[in-house]
DNA sequence: AAAGAGTACAACCGCCACCCT
DNA sequence: CAGGGTGGCGGTTGTACTCTT
C-alpha cells in the first residue's frame, strides 16, 4: 500500500519500534529545533535515528512539540470534549484544535479510558450521547427500570413551564460523581436534560429554562463558525446550514428552535460577508 | 511480598486524501 | 490519467504503572 512504506521498510530494515528512549527524544528534539520539519521521511536519517519518519512525526506531535500541556484534563476541558464529541463524533484531530496544548491522541485516550466510562456511569450512551433507555419507541436499549424512574423523577416542570431539577436529586447517585468533584450538577451537563427529553419521547418545549443548553449553543456557534472558516475556500453558508441541520437532527431539536437559532445567529454574526450564501 | 486485575498512556497499524511526477 | 510518495487520522494494541487481594 502506498501509505505504508514506513511499515514495509520496517520489516526490511532495522527500524526500531516501541517506546522512545531519552536519547532518541533528545536527538529528534535537537534536530527539529535546529532544522525544523521538512520531510518526515528524511528526518530519521538526518537526525541519526533508527525510526521511520512516521514514528518521528508522531513522537514530535504527541510528546516533544513545545506548548503541549501535560497532566490531567480540567473540568472545562472535559466538558468541551464531551460537547464537541456530541457534535462531531470521533474526530479527535478536530476536537484537539479547540483544546490548545492537547493532542488528538491524548484526547482519544482520555475519552476511551475515562470519559466514556464516566458517561456510561451516568446512564448516557457515549456513542450517541443519548440516555441508555428503557425499552420504548425511542430506543431499544435497555436499562434497569428503576434507574429510568430515577431520571424521570429528577426533573419537574416549574411554574413557567420550565424544566427544573428536583432538589432531592441533588444528592442522588445520578449526580454523585460531579458533586464529589466539586461540580455544580445544576449547571454541569445538558445530557441530564436530554435524558428526560428522551425518556418522555418528546421534543423540548421552547419555554424550557435551560441556560446550559444555551451555553452549548454558543459554543457550537463558535465552533461551527470556525469550522466553516477553516475547512476550505469554497465553504459557504449552506455548508454551515448543513452542519447545523445535522446537529439539530442529532440533538432532536424541534423546528422552532432551529428557526430561532438561525435568526439569532444571523443577527449576531457580524461578518456574514465572509460566509457567502451558496 | 507476590500475583493478578485494572488503568492510563504511548505507540503502531492500516486506511485515506492529497500532491507530485 | 495513473501510480507512487507522503502526511494525517482514527482504531487498536502494547506496556508501564497502580491498586487490590
Short mmCIF file of C-alpha atoms (C1' of nucleotides) in Angstrom, two decimals:
data_model
loop_
_atom_site.label_atom_id
_atom_site.label_comp_id
_atom_site.label_asym_id
_atom_site.label_seq_id
_atom_site.Cartn_x
_atom_site.Cartn_y
_atom_site.Cartn_z
CA UNK A 1 0.00 0.00 0.00
CA UNK A 2 1.18 3.47 -0.84
CA UNK A 3 0.81 4.84 2.62
CA UNK A 4 2.56 2.01 4.33
CA UNK A 5 6.07 2.36 3.03
CA UNK A 6 7.11 3.07 6.56
CA UNK A 7 5.74 -0.24 7.75
CA UNK A 8 7.10 -2.28 4.89
CA UNK A 9 10.53 -0.74 5.27
CA UNK A 10 10.31 -1.53 8.94
CA UNK A 11 10.19 -5.19 8.10
CA UNK A 12 13.07 -4.96 5.67
CA UNK A 13 15.42 -2.73 7.63
CA UNK A 14 16.36 -2.44 11.24
CA UNK A 15 13.75 0.09 12.17
CA UNK A 16 13.40 0.39 15.90
CA UNK A 17 9.93 0.13 17.40
CA UNK A 18 8.44 0.59 20.82
CA UNK A 19 8.98 3.22 23.43
CA UNK A 20 11.36 6.09 22.77
CA UNK A 21 14.48 6.43 24.88
CA UNK A 22 15.53 9.81 26.29
CA UNK A 23 18.50 9.75 23.91
CA UNK A 24 16.22 9.33 20.91
CA UNK A 25 13.99 12.11 22.18
CA UNK A 26 16.98 14.37 22.51
CA UNK A 27 18.18 13.61 19.00
CA UNK A 28 14.79 14.28 17.50
CA UNK A 29 14.16 17.38 19.56
CA UNK A 30 17.55 18.86 18.73
CA UNK A 31 17.17 18.12 15.07
CA UNK A 32 13.71 19.65 14.73
CA UNK A 33 14.73 22.61 16.84
CA UNK A 34 17.69 23.26 14.63
CA UNK A 35 16.40 22.46 11.17
CA UNK A 36 12.66 22.38 11.54
CA UNK A 37 10.39 19.84 9.94
CA UNK A 38 10.99 19.36 6.27
CA UNK A 39 10.17 15.91 5.07
CA UNK A 40 9.42 13.49 7.85
CA UNK A 41 10.82 10.61 5.87
CA UNK A 42 14.24 12.23 5.83
CA UNK A 43 14.16 13.23 9.49
CA UNK A 44 15.27 9.89 10.96
CA UNK A 45 18.21 9.66 8.61
CA UNK A 46 19.35 13.22 9.19
CA UNK A 47 18.73 13.07 12.92
CA UNK A 48 20.53 9.76 13.28
CA UNK A 49 17.54 7.77 14.42
CA UNK A 50 16.64 4.18 13.63
CA UNK A 51 12.98 5.04 13.37
CA UNK A 52 10.64 5.57 10.48
CA UNK A 53 9.53 9.08 9.63
CA UNK A 54 6.03 8.37 10.72
CA UNK A 55 7.18 7.34 14.15
CA UNK A 56 9.28 10.52 14.42
CA UNK A 57 6.35 12.66 13.42
CA UNK A 58 4.11 11.00 15.98
CA UNK A 59 6.68 11.38 18.73
CA UNK A 60 7.16 15.05 17.91
CA UNK A 61 3.48 15.85 17.58
CA UNK A 62 2.32 13.93 20.62
CA UNK A 63 5.18 14.36 23.02
CA UNK A 64 8.12 16.59 22.14
CA UNK A 65 6.42 19.51 20.47
CA UNK A 66 6.67 22.69 22.55
CA UNK A 67 3.50 24.04 24.08
CA UNK A 68 1.99 20.72 24.97
CA UNK A 69 0.04 20.56 28.18
CA UNK A 70 0.80 17.67 30.42
CA UNK A 71 -1.27 16.36 33.23
CA UNK A 72 -4.92 15.69 33.79
CA UNK A 73 -7.74 17.34 31.91
CA UNK A 74 -9.52 20.18 33.62
CA UNK A 75 -13.26 20.08 34.13
CA UNK A 76 -13.66 22.70 31.44
CA UNK A 77 -11.62 20.65 29.00
CA UNK A 78 -13.69 17.59 29.80
CA UNK A 79 -16.89 19.46 29.12
CA UNK A 80 -15.55 20.76 25.82
CA UNK A 81 -14.57 17.28 24.75
CA UNK A 82 -17.97 15.88 25.62
CA UNK A 83 -19.80 18.68 23.83
CA UNK A 84 -17.63 18.50 20.75
CA UNK A 85 -17.83 14.74 20.65
CA UNK A 86 -21.56 15.05 20.76
CA UNK A 87 -21.41 17.41 17.80
CA UNK A 88 -18.81 15.82 15.57
CA UNK A 89 -18.11 12.36 16.94
CA UNK A 90 -14.70 10.72 16.96
CA UNK A 91 -12.97 13.46 15.04
CA UNK A 92 -10.21 13.77 17.57
CA UNK A 93 -7.98 15.94 15.46
CA UNK A 94 -10.78 18.48 15.06
CA UNK A 95 -11.54 18.37 18.75
CA UNK A 96 -7.85 18.82 19.54
CA UNK A 97 -7.78 22.09 17.61
CA UNK A 98 -10.20 23.51 20.18
CA UNK A 99 -8.06 22.43 23.11
CA UNK A 100 -4.72 24.21 22.88
CA UNK A 101 -1.84 22.12 24.11
CA UNK A 102 -3.71 18.85 23.83
CA UNK A 103 -3.12 16.29 21.12
CA UNK A 104 -5.67 14.20 19.30
CA UNK A 105 -4.04 11.07 20.67
CA UNK A 106 -4.24 12.36 24.21
CA UNK A 107 -7.89 13.30 23.84
CA UNK A 108 -8.71 9.99 22.22
CA UNK A 109 -7.01 8.08 25.02
CA UNK A 110 -8.71 10.15 27.65
CA UNK A 111 -12.06 9.59 26.02
CA UNK A 112 -11.59 5.84 25.72
CA UNK A 113 -10.15 5.32 29.16
CA UNK A 114 -12.06 7.78 31.24
CA UNK A 115 -14.80 9.94 29.76
CA UNK A 116 -16.56 7.06 28.06
CA UNK A 117 -16.88 5.19 31.33
CA UNK A 118 -17.98 8.30 33.12
CA UNK A 119 -20.82 8.84 30.67
CA UNK A 120 -21.89 5.23 30.87
CA UNK A 121 -21.93 5.55 34.61
CA UNK A 122 -24.28 8.49 34.18
CA UNK A 123 -26.54 6.39 32.02
CA UNK A 124 -25.50 8.09 28.82
CA UNK A 125 -24.55 6.23 25.69
CA UNK A 126 -21.10 7.64 24.83
CA UNK A 127 -21.63 6.99 21.13
CA UNK A 128 -24.91 8.79 20.74
CA UNK A 129 -24.82 10.99 23.87
CA UNK A 130 -28.34 9.93 24.46
CA UNK A 131 -29.63 8.17 27.52
CA UNK A 132 -29.44 4.44 27.65
CA UNK A 133 -33.17 3.98 27.63
CA UNK A 134 -35.74 1.64 28.97
CA UNK A 135 -37.32 -0.26 26.13
CA UNK A 136 -39.63 2.17 24.37
CA UNK A 137 -40.38 3.69 20.97
CA UNK A 138 -37.35 5.94 21.07
CA UNK A 139 -34.69 3.35 21.52
CA UNK A 140 -34.36 -0.30 22.07
CA UNK A 141 -31.55 -0.09 24.58
CA UNK A 142 -32.33 -1.43 27.99
CA UNK A 143 -31.55 -0.01 31.38
CA UNK A 144 -32.89 -1.01 34.74
CA UNK A 145 -36.35 0.46 35.01
CA UNK A 146 -35.69 1.86 38.47
CA UNK A 147 -32.90 3.97 37.01
CA UNK A 148 -35.21 5.36 34.36
CA UNK A 149 -37.75 6.24 37.02
CA UNK A 150 -34.99 7.99 38.91
CA UNK A 151 -34.14 10.09 35.86
CA UNK A 152 -37.74 10.96 35.23
CA UNK A 153 -38.26 11.92 38.82
CA UNK A 154 -35.16 14.05 38.75
CA UNK A 155 -36.99 16.73 36.81
CA UNK A 156 -40.23 18.56 37.26
CA UNK A 157 -41.92 21.40 35.48
CA UNK A 158 -41.68 24.80 37.18
CA UNK A 159 -44.37 27.48 37.24
CA UNK A 160 -43.19 28.94 33.97
CA UNK A 161 -43.37 25.64 32.25
CA UNK A 162 -39.59 25.39 32.52
CA UNK A 163 -37.73 22.31 33.48
CA UNK A 164 -36.20 22.20 36.93
CA UNK A 165 -34.06 19.67 38.66
CA UNK A 166 -35.74 18.28 41.73
CA UNK A 167 -33.95 19.29 44.93
CA UNK A 168 -33.91 15.83 46.35
CA UNK A 169 -31.94 14.62 43.39
CA UNK A 170 -29.07 16.89 44.11
CA UNK A 171 -27.66 14.20 46.32
CA UNK A 172 -28.78 11.23 44.29
CA UNK A 173 -26.37 8.77 42.73
CA UNK A 174 -27.03 10.39 39.43
CA UNK A 175 -25.02 13.41 40.43
CA UNK A 176 -22.65 11.85 42.89
CA UNK A 177 -19.66 11.90 40.58
CA UNK A 178 -19.99 15.56 39.78
CA UNK A 179 -20.69 16.54 43.36
CA UNK A 180 -17.65 14.69 44.53
CA UNK A 181 -15.57 16.54 42.00
CA UNK A 182 -16.88 19.88 43.16
CA UNK A 183 -19.02 20.48 40.11
CA UNK A 184 -22.41 22.02 40.37
CA UNK A 185 -24.66 19.40 38.84
CA UNK A 186 -27.28 22.05 38.13
CA UNK A 187 -25.06 23.68 35.56
CA UNK A 188 -22.93 20.79 34.51
CA UNK A 189 -24.33 18.91 31.59
CA UNK A 190 -27.35 19.19 29.39
CA UNK A 191 -27.27 15.44 28.99
CA UNK A 192 -29.46 15.13 32.02
CA UNK A 193 -31.96 17.26 30.22
CA UNK A 194 -31.61 15.10 27.17
CA UNK A 195 -32.26 12.05 29.28
CA UNK A 196 -35.51 13.49 30.46
CA UNK A 197 -36.40 14.50 26.98
CA UNK A 198 -35.83 11.04 25.58
CA UNK A 199 -37.49 9.22 28.37
CA UNK A 200 -40.63 11.17 27.65
CA UNK A 201 -40.15 10.84 23.88
CA UNK A 202 -41.00 14.46 23.28
CA UNK A 203 -39.36 17.49 21.72
CA UNK A 204 -38.16 20.16 24.15
CA UNK A 205 -40.62 22.94 24.80
CA UNK A 206 -39.42 26.40 23.77
CA UNK A 207 -40.29 27.59 27.25
CA UNK A 208 -37.76 25.35 28.90
CA UNK A 209 -35.50 27.30 31.15
CA UNK A 210 -32.24 25.64 30.37
CA UNK A 211 -29.34 28.01 30.33
CA UNK A 212 -26.87 25.22 29.97
CA UNK A 213 -28.26 24.37 26.60
CA UNK A 214 -27.83 27.98 25.55
CA UNK A 215 -24.23 27.81 26.59
CA UNK A 216 -23.87 24.73 24.47
CA UNK A 217 -25.34 26.53 21.52
CA UNK A 218 -22.97 29.43 21.92
CA UNK A 219 -20.10 27.02 21.97
CA UNK A 220 -21.48 25.22 18.96
CA UNK A 221 -21.98 28.51 17.13
CA UNK A 222 -18.38 29.45 17.66
CA UNK A 223 -17.16 26.03 16.77
CA UNK A 224 -19.05 25.72 13.54
CA UNK A 225 -18.24 29.24 12.54
CA UNK A 226 -14.56 28.50 12.92
CA UNK A 227 -15.02 25.15 11.29
CA UNK A 228 -16.61 26.72 8.25
CA UNK A 229 -13.94 29.36 8.08
CA UNK A 230 -11.12 26.86 8.28
CA UNK A 231 -12.45 23.99 6.26
CA UNK A 232 -11.95 25.28 2.73
CA UNK A 233 -12.05 28.28 0.49
CA UNK A 234 -15.30 27.14 -1.06
CA UNK A 235 -17.00 26.97 2.31
CA UNK A 236 -20.26 28.78 2.21
CA UNK A 237 -23.25 29.34 4.33
CA UNK A 238 -25.03 26.32 3.00
CA UNK A 239 -22.28 24.15 4.41
CA UNK A 240 -22.82 25.77 7.74
CA UNK A 241 -26.54 25.27 7.49
CA UNK A 242 -25.92 21.68 6.63
CA UNK A 243 -23.81 21.27 9.75
CA UNK A 244 -26.45 22.91 11.86
CA UNK A 245 -29.08 20.72 10.32
CA UNK A 246 -27.06 17.64 11.15
CA UNK A 247 -26.60 18.75 14.70
CA UNK A 248 -30.23 19.68 15.12
CA UNK A 249 -31.19 16.30 13.80
CA UNK A 250 -28.70 14.77 16.16
CA UNK A 251 -29.95 16.61 19.18
CA UNK A 252 -33.56 16.29 18.12
CA UNK A 253 -34.20 19.95 18.41
CA UNK A 254 -37.54 20.98 17.07
CA UNK A 255 -38.13 23.22 14.11
CA UNK A 256 -38.97 26.27 16.21
CA UNK A 257 -35.65 26.15 17.97
CA UNK A 258 -33.86 25.69 14.71
CA UNK A 259 -35.55 28.76 13.19
CA UNK A 260 -34.86 30.74 16.32
CA UNK A 261 -31.24 29.74 16.27
CA UNK A 262 -30.83 30.82 12.68
CA UNK A 263 -32.43 34.16 13.40
CA UNK A 264 -30.27 34.75 16.43
CA UNK A 265 -27.21 33.71 14.54
CA UNK A 266 -27.98 35.92 11.58
CA UNK A 267 -28.35 38.93 13.85
CA UNK A 268 -25.27 38.16 15.92
CA UNK A 269 -22.72 37.19 13.34
CA UNK A 270 -21.37 40.46 12.11
CA UNK A 271 -19.07 39.14 9.44
CA UNK A 272 -21.58 37.33 7.35
CA UNK A 273 -19.79 38.55 4.28
CA UNK A 274 -17.13 36.01 4.93
CA UNK A 275 -19.77 33.32 4.52
CA UNK A 276 -21.25 33.99 1.12
CA UNK A 277 -24.64 32.49 0.75
CA UNK A 278 -24.49 29.48 -1.52
"C1'" DA B 1 5.70 -9.70 49.33
"C1'" DA B 2 3.73 -11.50 45.21
"C1'" DA B 3 0.40 -12.19 41.72
"C1'" DG B 4 -3.41 -10.75 39.15
"C1'" DA B 5 -6.57 -7.06 37.67
"C1'" DG B 6 -7.32 -2.58 36.28
"C1'" DT B 7 -5.91 1.81 34.34
"C1'" DA B 8 -3.52 5.31 31.69
"C1'" DC B 9 -0.96 6.43 28.09
"C1'" DA B 10 2.42 5.73 24.30
"C1'" DA B 11 2.96 3.87 20.01
"C1'" DC B 12 1.72 1.10 15.98
"C1'" DC B 13 -1.17 -0.16 12.04
"C1'" DG B 14 -4.00 0.44 8.21
"C1'" DC B 15 -6.59 3.46 5.57
"C1'" DC B 16 -7.39 7.67 3.10
"C1'" DA B 17 -6.64 12.07 0.72
"C1'" DC B 18 -3.61 14.88 -1.43
"C1'" DC B 19 0.41 16.05 -4.12
"C1'" DC B 20 3.86 15.31 -7.47
"C1'" DT B 21 5.86 13.17 -11.40
"C1'" DC C 1 -4.83 9.97 -16.04
"C1'" DA C 2 -2.21 6.62 -13.30
"C1'" DG C 3 0.74 5.42 -9.81
"C1'" DG C 4 3.88 6.21 -6.08
"C1'" DG C 5 5.17 9.04 -2.01
"C1'" DT C 6 3.78 11.43 1.98
"C1'" DG C 7 1.28 13.21 5.88
"C1'" DG C 8 -2.72 12.89 8.68
"C1'" DC C 9 -6.20 10.45 11.04
"C1'" DG C 10 -8.80 7.04 13.88
"C1'" DG C 11 -8.81 2.40 15.71
"C1'" DT C 12 -6.30 -0.73 18.18
"C1'" DT C 13 -2.62 -2.82 20.70
"C1'" DG C 14 1.23 -2.89 23.87
"C1'" DT C 15 3.35 -1.61 28.02
"C1'" DA C 16 4.30 0.51 32.34
"C1'" DC C 17 2.35 1.68 36.45
"C1'" DT C 18 -1.00 1.33 40.32
"C1'" DC C 19 -4.27 -0.94 43.01
"C1'" DT C 20 -6.30 -4.91 45.15
"C1'" DT C 21 -6.35 -9.33 47.13
#
